[in-house]
């Protein structure tokens, strides 16, 4: 994204703040108009001649670029470990931690360490967590019981 004085083209295809089309305008004139309106002149593509530019509220261009970068990043997978004999307060803490992670756009993997015959307890614990987190995310994998642990991955809900 190229802003204001960094646009080197002699003339640009200009679009106004409210989407009005100004046509092909000399870059110096477009910059003067941007300064007068206290907005930024943003070049949207360098692939055509003259390059299309638009007048954007000051600071909004950077916000849009940051949002686009955030969307491009693959969601991270965060692991939360639990035990089958978890206390109610600790359960609530882990649930809130998972909600925060899911709202930030990352996935959560719950892992419950199992000893002996705790498999059914672990499965019940993970099912109740999935029910409580239904508003924030949905399970990607089923509950997987294997040897010494039970695990389930929860992905964030996409808007």
JSON list of C-alpha atoms in Angstrom, two decimals:
[
{"chain": "A", "resi": 1, "resn": "UNK", "atom": "CA", "xyz": [0.00, 0.00, 0.00]},
{"chain": "A", "resi": 2, "resn": "UNK", "atom": "CA", "xyz": [1.48, 3.32, -1.09]},
{"chain": "A", "resi": 3, "resn": "UNK", "atom": "CA", "xyz": [0.46, 6.54, 0.67]},
{"chain": "A", "resi": 4, "resn": "UNK", "atom": "CA", "xyz": [0.54, 10.23, -0.22]},
{"chain": "A", "resi": 5, "resn": "UNK", "atom": "CA", "xyz": [3.94, 11.59, -1.39]},
{"chain": "A", "resi": 6, "resn": "UNK", "atom": "CA", "xyz": [5.31, 8.09, -2.03]},
{"chain": "A", "resi": 7, "resn": "UNK", "atom": "CA", "xyz": [3.07, 7.78, -5.11]},
{"chain": "A", "resi": 8, "resn": "UNK", "atom": "CA", "xyz": [5.46, 8.42, -8.02]},
{"chain": "A", "resi": 9, "resn": "UNK", "atom": "CA", "xyz": [3.01, 8.26, -10.94]},
{"chain": "A", "resi": 10, "resn": "UNK", "atom": "CA", "xyz": [2.45, 11.47, -12.93]},
{"chain": "A", "resi": 11, "resn": "UNK", "atom": "CA", "xyz": [-1.34, 11.06, -12.87]},
{"chain": "A", "resi": 12, "resn": "UNK", "atom": "CA", "xyz": [-3.80, 8.82, -11.04]},
{"chain": "A", "resi": 13, "resn": "UNK", "atom": "CA", "xyz": [-7.35, 7.48, -11.43]},
{"chain": "A", "resi": 14, "resn": "UNK", "atom": "CA", "xyz": [-8.94, 9.16, -8.39]},
{"chain": "A", "resi": 15, "resn": "UNK", "atom": "CA", "xyz": [-11.88, 8.03, -6.27]},
{"chain": "A", "resi": 16, "resn": "UNK", "atom": "CA", "xyz": [-13.22, 10.29, -3.50]},
{"chain": "A", "resi": 17, "resn": "UNK", "atom": "CA", "xyz": [-13.88, 9.60, 0.17]},
{"chain": "A", "resi": 18, "resn": "UNK", "atom": "CA", "xyz": [-17.54, 8.75, -0.47]},
{"chain": "A", "resi": 19, "resn": "UNK", "atom": "CA", "xyz": [-16.79, 6.72, -3.62]},
{"chain": "A", "resi": 20, "resn": "UNK", "atom": "CA", "xyz": [-17.30, 9.54, -6.14]},
{"chain": "A", "resi": 21, "resn": "UNK", "atom": "CA", "xyz": [-15.22, 9.19, -9.32]},
{"chain": "A", "resi": 22, "resn": "UNK", "atom": "CA", "xyz": [-12.97, 12.16, -10.16]},
{"chain": "A", "resi": 23, "resn": "UNK", "atom": "CA", "xyz": [-11.44, 10.46, -13.22]},
{"chain": "A", "resi": 24, "resn": "UNK", "atom": "CA", "xyz": [-7.79, 10.88, -14.21]},
{"chain": "A", "resi": 25, "resn": "UNK", "atom": "CA", "xyz": [-6.16, 13.66, -12.17]},
{"chain": "A", "resi": 26, "resn": "UNK", "atom": "CA", "xyz": [-2.51, 14.82, -11.91]},
{"chain": "A", "resi": 27, "resn": "UNK", "atom": "CA", "xyz": [-0.91, 13.38, -8.76]},
{"chain": "A", "resi": 28, "resn": "UNK", "atom": "CA", "xyz": [0.01, 16.84, -7.44]},
{"chain": "A", "resi": 29, "resn": "UNK", "atom": "CA", "xyz": [-3.64, 17.92, -7.67]},
{"chain": "A", "resi": 30, "resn": "UNK", "atom": "CA", "xyz": [-4.81, 14.71, -5.95]},
{"chain": "A", "resi": 31, "resn": "UNK", "atom": "CA", "xyz": [-2.32, 15.30, -3.11]},
{"chain": "A", "resi": 32, "resn": "UNK", "atom": "CA", "xyz": [-3.48, 18.92, -2.74]},
{"chain": "A", "resi": 33, "resn": "UNK", "atom": "CA", "xyz": [-7.09, 17.72, -2.56]},
{"chain": "A", "resi": 34, "resn": "UNK", "atom": "CA", "xyz": [-6.12, 15.12, 0.09]},
{"chain": "A", "resi": 35, "resn": "UNK", "atom": "CA", "xyz": [-4.37, 17.77, 2.20]},
{"chain": "A", "resi": 36, "resn": "UNK", "atom": "CA", "xyz": [-7.32, 20.15, 1.89]},
{"chain": "A", "resi": 37, "resn": "UNK", "atom": "CA", "xyz": [-9.77, 17.45, 3.02]},
{"chain": "A", "resi": 38, "resn": "UNK", "atom": "CA", "xyz": [-7.31, 16.19, 5.70]},
{"chain": "A", "resi": 39, "resn": "UNK", "atom": "CA", "xyz": [-7.35, 12.63, 4.35]},
{"chain": "A", "resi": 40, "resn": "UNK", "atom": "CA", "xyz": [-4.76, 10.21, 2.91]},
{"chain": "A", "resi": 41, "resn": "UNK", "atom": "CA", "xyz": [-4.23, 9.48, -0.78]},
{"chain": "A", "resi": 42, "resn": "UNK", "atom": "CA", "xyz": [-3.87, 5.70, -1.10]},
{"chain": "A", "resi": 43, "resn": "UNK", "atom": "CA", "xyz": [-2.70, 3.85, -4.20]},
{"chain": "A", "resi": 44, "resn": "UNK", "atom": "CA", "xyz": [-4.67, 0.58, -4.38]},
{"chain": "A", "resi": 45, "resn": "UNK", "atom": "CA", "xyz": [-2.77, -1.10, -7.24]},
{"chain": "A", "resi": 46, "resn": "UNK", "atom": "CA", "xyz": [0.33, -0.49, -9.34]},
{"chain": "A", "resi": 47, "resn": "UNK", "atom": "CA", "xyz": [-0.74, -2.93, -12.05]},
{"chain": "A", "resi": 48, "resn": "UNK", "atom": "CA", "xyz": [-2.51, -0.41, -14.26]},
{"chain": "A", "resi": 49, "resn": "UNK", "atom": "CA", "xyz": [-1.63, 2.92, -15.78]},
{"chain": "A", "resi": 50, "resn": "UNK", "atom": "CA", "xyz": [-2.67, 5.37, -14.42]},
{"chain": "A", "resi": 51, "resn": "UNK", "atom": "CA", "xyz": [-2.77, 3.64, -10.99]},
{"chain": "A", "resi": 52, "resn": "UNK", "atom": "CA", "xyz": [-6.12, 3.73, -9.18]},
{"chain": "A", "resi": 53, "resn": "UNK", "atom": "CA", "xyz": [-5.99, 5.82, -6.00]},
{"chain": "A", "resi": 54, "resn": "UNK", "atom": "CA", "xyz": [-8.60, 6.75, -3.46]},
{"chain": "A", "resi": 55, "resn": "UNK", "atom": "CA", "xyz": [-9.02, 9.35, -0.75]},
{"chain": "A", "resi": 56, "resn": "UNK", "atom": "CA", "xyz": [-9.29, 7.63, 2.64]},
{"chain": "A", "resi": 57, "resn": "UNK", "atom": "CA", "xyz": [-9.91, 9.04, 6.13]},
{"chain": "A", "resi": 58, "resn": "UNK", "atom": "CA", "xyz": [-6.54, 9.64, 7.82]},
{"chain": "A", "resi": 59, "resn": "UNK", "atom": "CA", "xyz": [-5.30, 6.53, 9.64]},
{"chain": "A", "resi": 60, "resn": "UNK", "atom": "CA", "xyz": [-7.97, 4.26, 8.16]},
{"chain": "A", "resi": 61, "resn": "UNK", "atom": "CA", "xyz": [-5.60, 2.98, 5.47]},
{"chain": "A", "resi": 62, "resn": "UNK", "atom": "CA", "xyz": [-3.17, 1.65, 8.08]},
{"chain": "A", "resi": 63, "resn": "UNK", "atom": "CA", "xyz": [-6.02, 0.09, 10.08]},
{"chain": "A", "resi": 64, "resn": "UNK", "atom": "CA", "xyz": [-7.27, -1.73, 6.96]},
{"chain": "A", "resi": 65, "resn": "UNK", "atom": "CA", "xyz": [-3.76, -2.97, 6.18]},
{"chain": "A", "resi": 66, "resn": "UNK", "atom": "CA", "xyz": [-3.35, -4.32, 9.72]},
{"chain": "A", "resi": 67, "resn": "UNK", "atom": "CA", "xyz": [-6.73, -6.06, 9.52]},
{"chain": "A", "resi": 68, "resn": "UNK", "atom": "CA", "xyz": [-5.76, -7.63, 6.19]},
{"chain": "A", "resi": 69, "resn": "UNK", "atom": "CA", "xyz": [-2.48, -8.87, 7.67]},
{"chain": "A", "resi": 70, "resn": "UNK", "atom": "CA", "xyz": [-4.30, -10.31, 10.65]},
{"chain": "A", "resi": 71, "resn": "UNK", "atom": "CA", "xyz": [-6.70, -12.19, 8.36]},
{"chain": "A", "resi": 72, "resn": "UNK", "atom": "CA", "xyz": [-3.80, -13.58, 6.31]},
{"chain": "A", "resi": 73, "resn": "UNK", "atom": "CA", "xyz": [-2.10, -15.18, 9.31]},
{"chain": "A", "resi": 74, "resn": "UNK", "atom": "CA", "xyz": [-3.04, -18.78, 9.92]},
{"chain": "A", "resi": 75, "resn": "UNK", "atom": "CA", "xyz": [-4.68, -19.35, 13.29]},
{"chain": "A", "resi": 76, "resn": "UNK", "atom": "CA", "xyz": [-2.28, -20.64, 15.93]},
{"chain": "A", "resi": 77, "resn": "UNK", "atom": "CA", "xyz": [-3.03, -23.76, 17.93]},
{"chain": "A", "resi": 78, "resn": "UNK", "atom": "CA", "xyz": [-2.80, -23.22, 21.69]},
{"chain": "A", "resi": 79, "resn": "UNK", "atom": "CA", "xyz": [-2.79, -26.20, 24.04]},
{"chain": "A", "resi": 80, "resn": "UNK", "atom": "CA", "xyz": [-4.58, -26.22, 27.39]},
{"chain": "A", "resi": 81, "resn": "UNK", "atom": "CA", "xyz": [-3.81, -29.13, 29.71]},
{"chain": "A", "resi": 82, "resn": "UNK", "atom": "CA", "xyz": [-6.27, -30.47, 32.26]},
{"chain": "A", "resi": 83, "resn": "UNK", "atom": "CA", "xyz": [-6.69, -33.38, 34.66]},
{"chain": "A", "resi": 84, "resn": "UNK", "atom": "CA", "xyz": [-9.89, -35.40, 35.12]},
{"chain": "A", "resi": 85, "resn": "UNK", "atom": "CA", "xyz": [-10.19, -34.40, 38.83]},
{"chain": "A", "resi": 86, "resn": "UNK", "atom": "CA", "xyz": [-10.32, -30.66, 38.09]},
{"chain": "A", "resi": 87, "resn": "UNK", "atom": "CA", "xyz": [-11.84, -28.34, 40.69]},
{"chain": "A", "resi": 88, "resn": "UNK", "atom": "CA", "xyz": [-14.80, -26.15, 39.68]},
{"chain": "A", "resi": 89, "resn": "UNK", "atom": "CA", "xyz": [-12.82, -22.89, 39.99]},
{"chain": "A", "resi": 90, "resn": "UNK", "atom": "CA", "xyz": [-9.93, -24.27, 37.89]},
{"chain": "A", "resi": 91, "resn": "UNK", "atom": "CA", "xyz": [-12.44, -25.51, 35.31]},
{"chain": "A", "resi": 92, "resn": "UNK", "atom": "CA", "xyz": [-13.92, -21.98, 35.04]},
{"chain": "A", "resi": 93, "resn": "UNK", "atom": "CA", "xyz": [-10.43, -20.47, 34.72]},
{"chain": "A", "resi": 94, "resn": "UNK", "atom": "CA", "xyz": [-9.47, -22.86, 31.88]},
{"chain": "A", "resi": 95, "resn": "UNK", "atom": "CA", "xyz": [-12.82, -22.23, 30.16]},
{"chain": "A", "resi": 96, "resn": "UNK", "atom": "CA", "xyz": [-12.31, -18.44, 30.30]},
{"chain": "A", "resi": 97, "resn": "UNK", "atom": "CA", "xyz": [-8.76, -18.83, 29.01]},
{"chain": "A", "resi": 98, "resn": "UNK", "atom": "CA", "xyz": [-10.06, -20.89, 26.08]},
{"chain": "A", "resi": 99, "resn": "UNK", "atom": "CA", "xyz": [-12.79, -18.31, 25.32]},
{"chain": "A", "resi": 100, "resn": "UNK", "atom": "CA", "xyz": [-10.17, -15.54, 25.22]},
{"chain": "A", "resi": 101, "resn": "UNK", "atom": "CA", "xyz": [-7.98, -17.55, 22.84]},
{"chain": "A", "resi": 102, "resn": "UNK", "atom": "CA", "xyz": [-10.92, -18.42, 20.58]},
{"chain": "A", "resi": 103, "resn": "UNK", "atom": "CA", "xyz": [-12.11, -14.79, 20.45]},
{"chain": "A", "resi": 104, "resn": "UNK", "atom": "CA", "xyz": [-8.60, -13.71, 19.38]},
{"chain": "A", "resi": 105, "resn": "UNK", "atom": "CA", "xyz": [-8.95, -16.06, 16.38]},
{"chain": "A", "resi": 106, "resn": "UNK", "atom": "CA", "xyz": [-6.68, -18.91, 17.48]},
{"chain": "A", "resi": 107, "resn": "UNK", "atom": "CA", "xyz": [-7.58, -22.57, 17.87]},
{"chain": "A", "resi": 108, "resn": "UNK", "atom": "CA", "xyz": [-7.43, -24.45, 21.19]},
{"chain": "A", "resi": 109, "resn": "UNK", "atom": "CA", "xyz": [-6.45, -28.04, 21.85]},
{"chain": "A", "resi": 110, "resn": "UNK", "atom": "CA", "xyz": [-7.57, -29.48, 25.16]},
{"chain": "A", "resi": 111, "resn": "UNK", "atom": "CA", "xyz": [-5.42, -32.31, 26.49]},
{"chain": "A", "resi": 112, "resn": "UNK", "atom": "CA", "xyz": [-6.47, -34.31, 29.53]},
{"chain": "A", "resi": 113, "resn": "UNK", "atom": "CA", "xyz": [-3.79, -36.52, 31.12]},
{"chain": "A", "resi": 114, "resn": "UNK", "atom": "CA", "xyz": [-5.21, -39.93, 32.04]},
{"chain": "A", "resi": 115, "resn": "UNK", "atom": "CA", "xyz": [-3.98, -42.46, 34.59]},
{"chain": "A", "resi": 116, "resn": "UNK", "atom": "CA", "xyz": [-5.58, -45.87, 34.92]},
{"chain": "A", "resi": 117, "resn": "UNK", "atom": "CA", "xyz": [-9.34, -45.91, 34.36]},
{"chain": "A", "resi": 118, "resn": "UNK", "atom": "CA", "xyz": [-9.97, -42.16, 34.10]},
{"chain": "A", "resi": 119, "resn": "UNK", "atom": "CA", "xyz": [-10.87, -42.30, 30.38]},
{"chain": "A", "resi": 120, "resn": "UNK", "atom": "CA", "xyz": [-14.63, -41.94, 30.94]},
{"chain": "A", "resi": 121, "resn": "UNK", "atom": "CA", "xyz": [-14.07, -39.03, 33.36]},
{"chain": "A", "resi": 122, "resn": "UNK", "atom": "CA", "xyz": [-11.81, -37.30, 30.83]},
{"chain": "A", "resi": 123, "resn": "UNK", "atom": "CA", "xyz": [-14.33, -37.75, 28.04]},
{"chain": "A", "resi": 124, "resn": "UNK", "atom": "CA", "xyz": [-17.14, -36.31, 30.20]},
{"chain": "A", "resi": 125, "resn": "UNK", "atom": "CA", "xyz": [-14.93, -33.33, 31.11]},
{"chain": "A", "resi": 126, "resn": "UNK", "atom": "CA", "xyz": [-14.13, -32.59, 27.45]},
{"chain": "A", "resi": 127, "resn": "UNK", "atom": "CA", "xyz": [-17.79, -32.93, 26.43]},
{"chain": "A", "resi": 128, "resn": "UNK", "atom": "CA", "xyz": [-18.86, -30.42, 29.09]},
{"chain": "A", "resi": 129, "resn": "UNK", "atom": "CA", "xyz": [-16.10, -28.01, 27.94]},
{"chain": "A", "resi": 130, "resn": "UNK", "atom": "CA", "xyz": [-17.30, -28.34, 24.33]},
{"chain": "A", "resi": 131, "resn": "UNK", "atom": "CA", "xyz": [-20.88, -27.56, 25.44]},
{"chain": "A", "resi": 132, "resn": "UNK", "atom": "CA", "xyz": [-19.77, -24.53, 27.46]},
{"chain": "A", "resi": 133, "resn": "UNK", "atom": "CA", "xyz": [-17.66, -23.19, 24.57]},
{"chain": "A", "resi": 134, "resn": "UNK", "atom": "CA", "xyz": [-20.30, -23.69, 21.87]},
{"chain": "A", "resi": 135, "resn": "UNK", "atom": "CA", "xyz": [-20.81, -19.89, 21.61]},
{"chain": "A", "resi": 136, "resn": "UNK", "atom": "CA", "xyz": [-17.07, -19.23, 21.01]},
{"chain": "A", "resi": 137, "resn": "UNK", "atom": "CA", "xyz": [-15.94, -22.20, 18.92]},
{"chain": "A", "resi": 138, "resn": "UNK", "atom": "CA", "xyz": [-16.77, -25.55, 17.41]},
{"chain": "A", "resi": 139, "resn": "UNK", "atom": "CA", "xyz": [-14.86, -28.80, 17.63]},
{"chain": "A", "resi": 140, "resn": "UNK", "atom": "CA", "xyz": [-12.64, -29.62, 14.68]},
{"chain": "A", "resi": 141, "resn": "UNK", "atom": "CA", "xyz": [-11.82, -33.17, 15.75]},
{"chain": "A", "resi": 142, "resn": "UNK", "atom": "CA", "xyz": [-13.80, -35.61, 17.81]},
{"chain": "A", "resi": 143, "resn": "UNK", "atom": "CA", "xyz": [-12.65, -36.51, 21.30]},
{"chain": "A", "resi": 144, "resn": "UNK", "atom": "CA", "xyz": [-9.63, -38.74, 20.81]},
{"chain": "A", "resi": 145, "resn": "UNK", "atom": "CA", "xyz": [-8.79, -41.20, 23.59]},
{"chain": "A", "resi": 146, "resn": "UNK", "atom": "CA", "xyz": [-5.32, -42.63, 23.24]},
{"chain": "A", "resi": 147, "resn": "UNK", "atom": "CA", "xyz": [-3.21, -44.30, 25.90]},
{"chain": "A", "resi": 148, "resn": "UNK", "atom": "CA", "xyz": [-2.34, -41.66, 28.48]},
{"chain": "A", "resi": 149, "resn": "UNK", "atom": "CA", "xyz": [-4.38, -38.73, 27.21]},
{"chain": "A", "resi": 150, "resn": "UNK", "atom": "CA", "xyz": [-7.69, -37.57, 25.77]},
{"chain": "A", "resi": 151, "resn": "UNK", "atom": "CA", "xyz": [-7.68, -34.62, 23.36]},
{"chain": "A", "resi": 152, "resn": "UNK", "atom": "CA", "xyz": [-10.03, -32.46, 21.32]},
{"chain": "A", "resi": 153, "resn": "UNK", "atom": "CA", "xyz": [-9.35, -29.46, 19.08]},
{"chain": "A", "resi": 154, "resn": "UNK", "atom": "CA", "xyz": [-11.71, -26.46, 19.05]},
{"chain": "A", "resi": 155, "resn": "UNK", "atom": "CA", "xyz": [-11.60, -23.91, 16.21]},
{"chain": "A", "resi": 156, "resn": "UNK", "atom": "CA", "xyz": [-12.92, -20.34, 16.58]},
{"chain": "A", "resi": 157, "resn": "UNK", "atom": "CA", "xyz": [-16.25, -19.46, 15.01]},
{"chain": "A", "resi": 158, "resn": "UNK", "atom": "CA", "xyz": [-15.66, -17.37, 11.87]},
{"chain": "A", "resi": 159, "resn": "UNK", "atom": "CA", "xyz": [-17.93, -14.36, 11.36]}
]
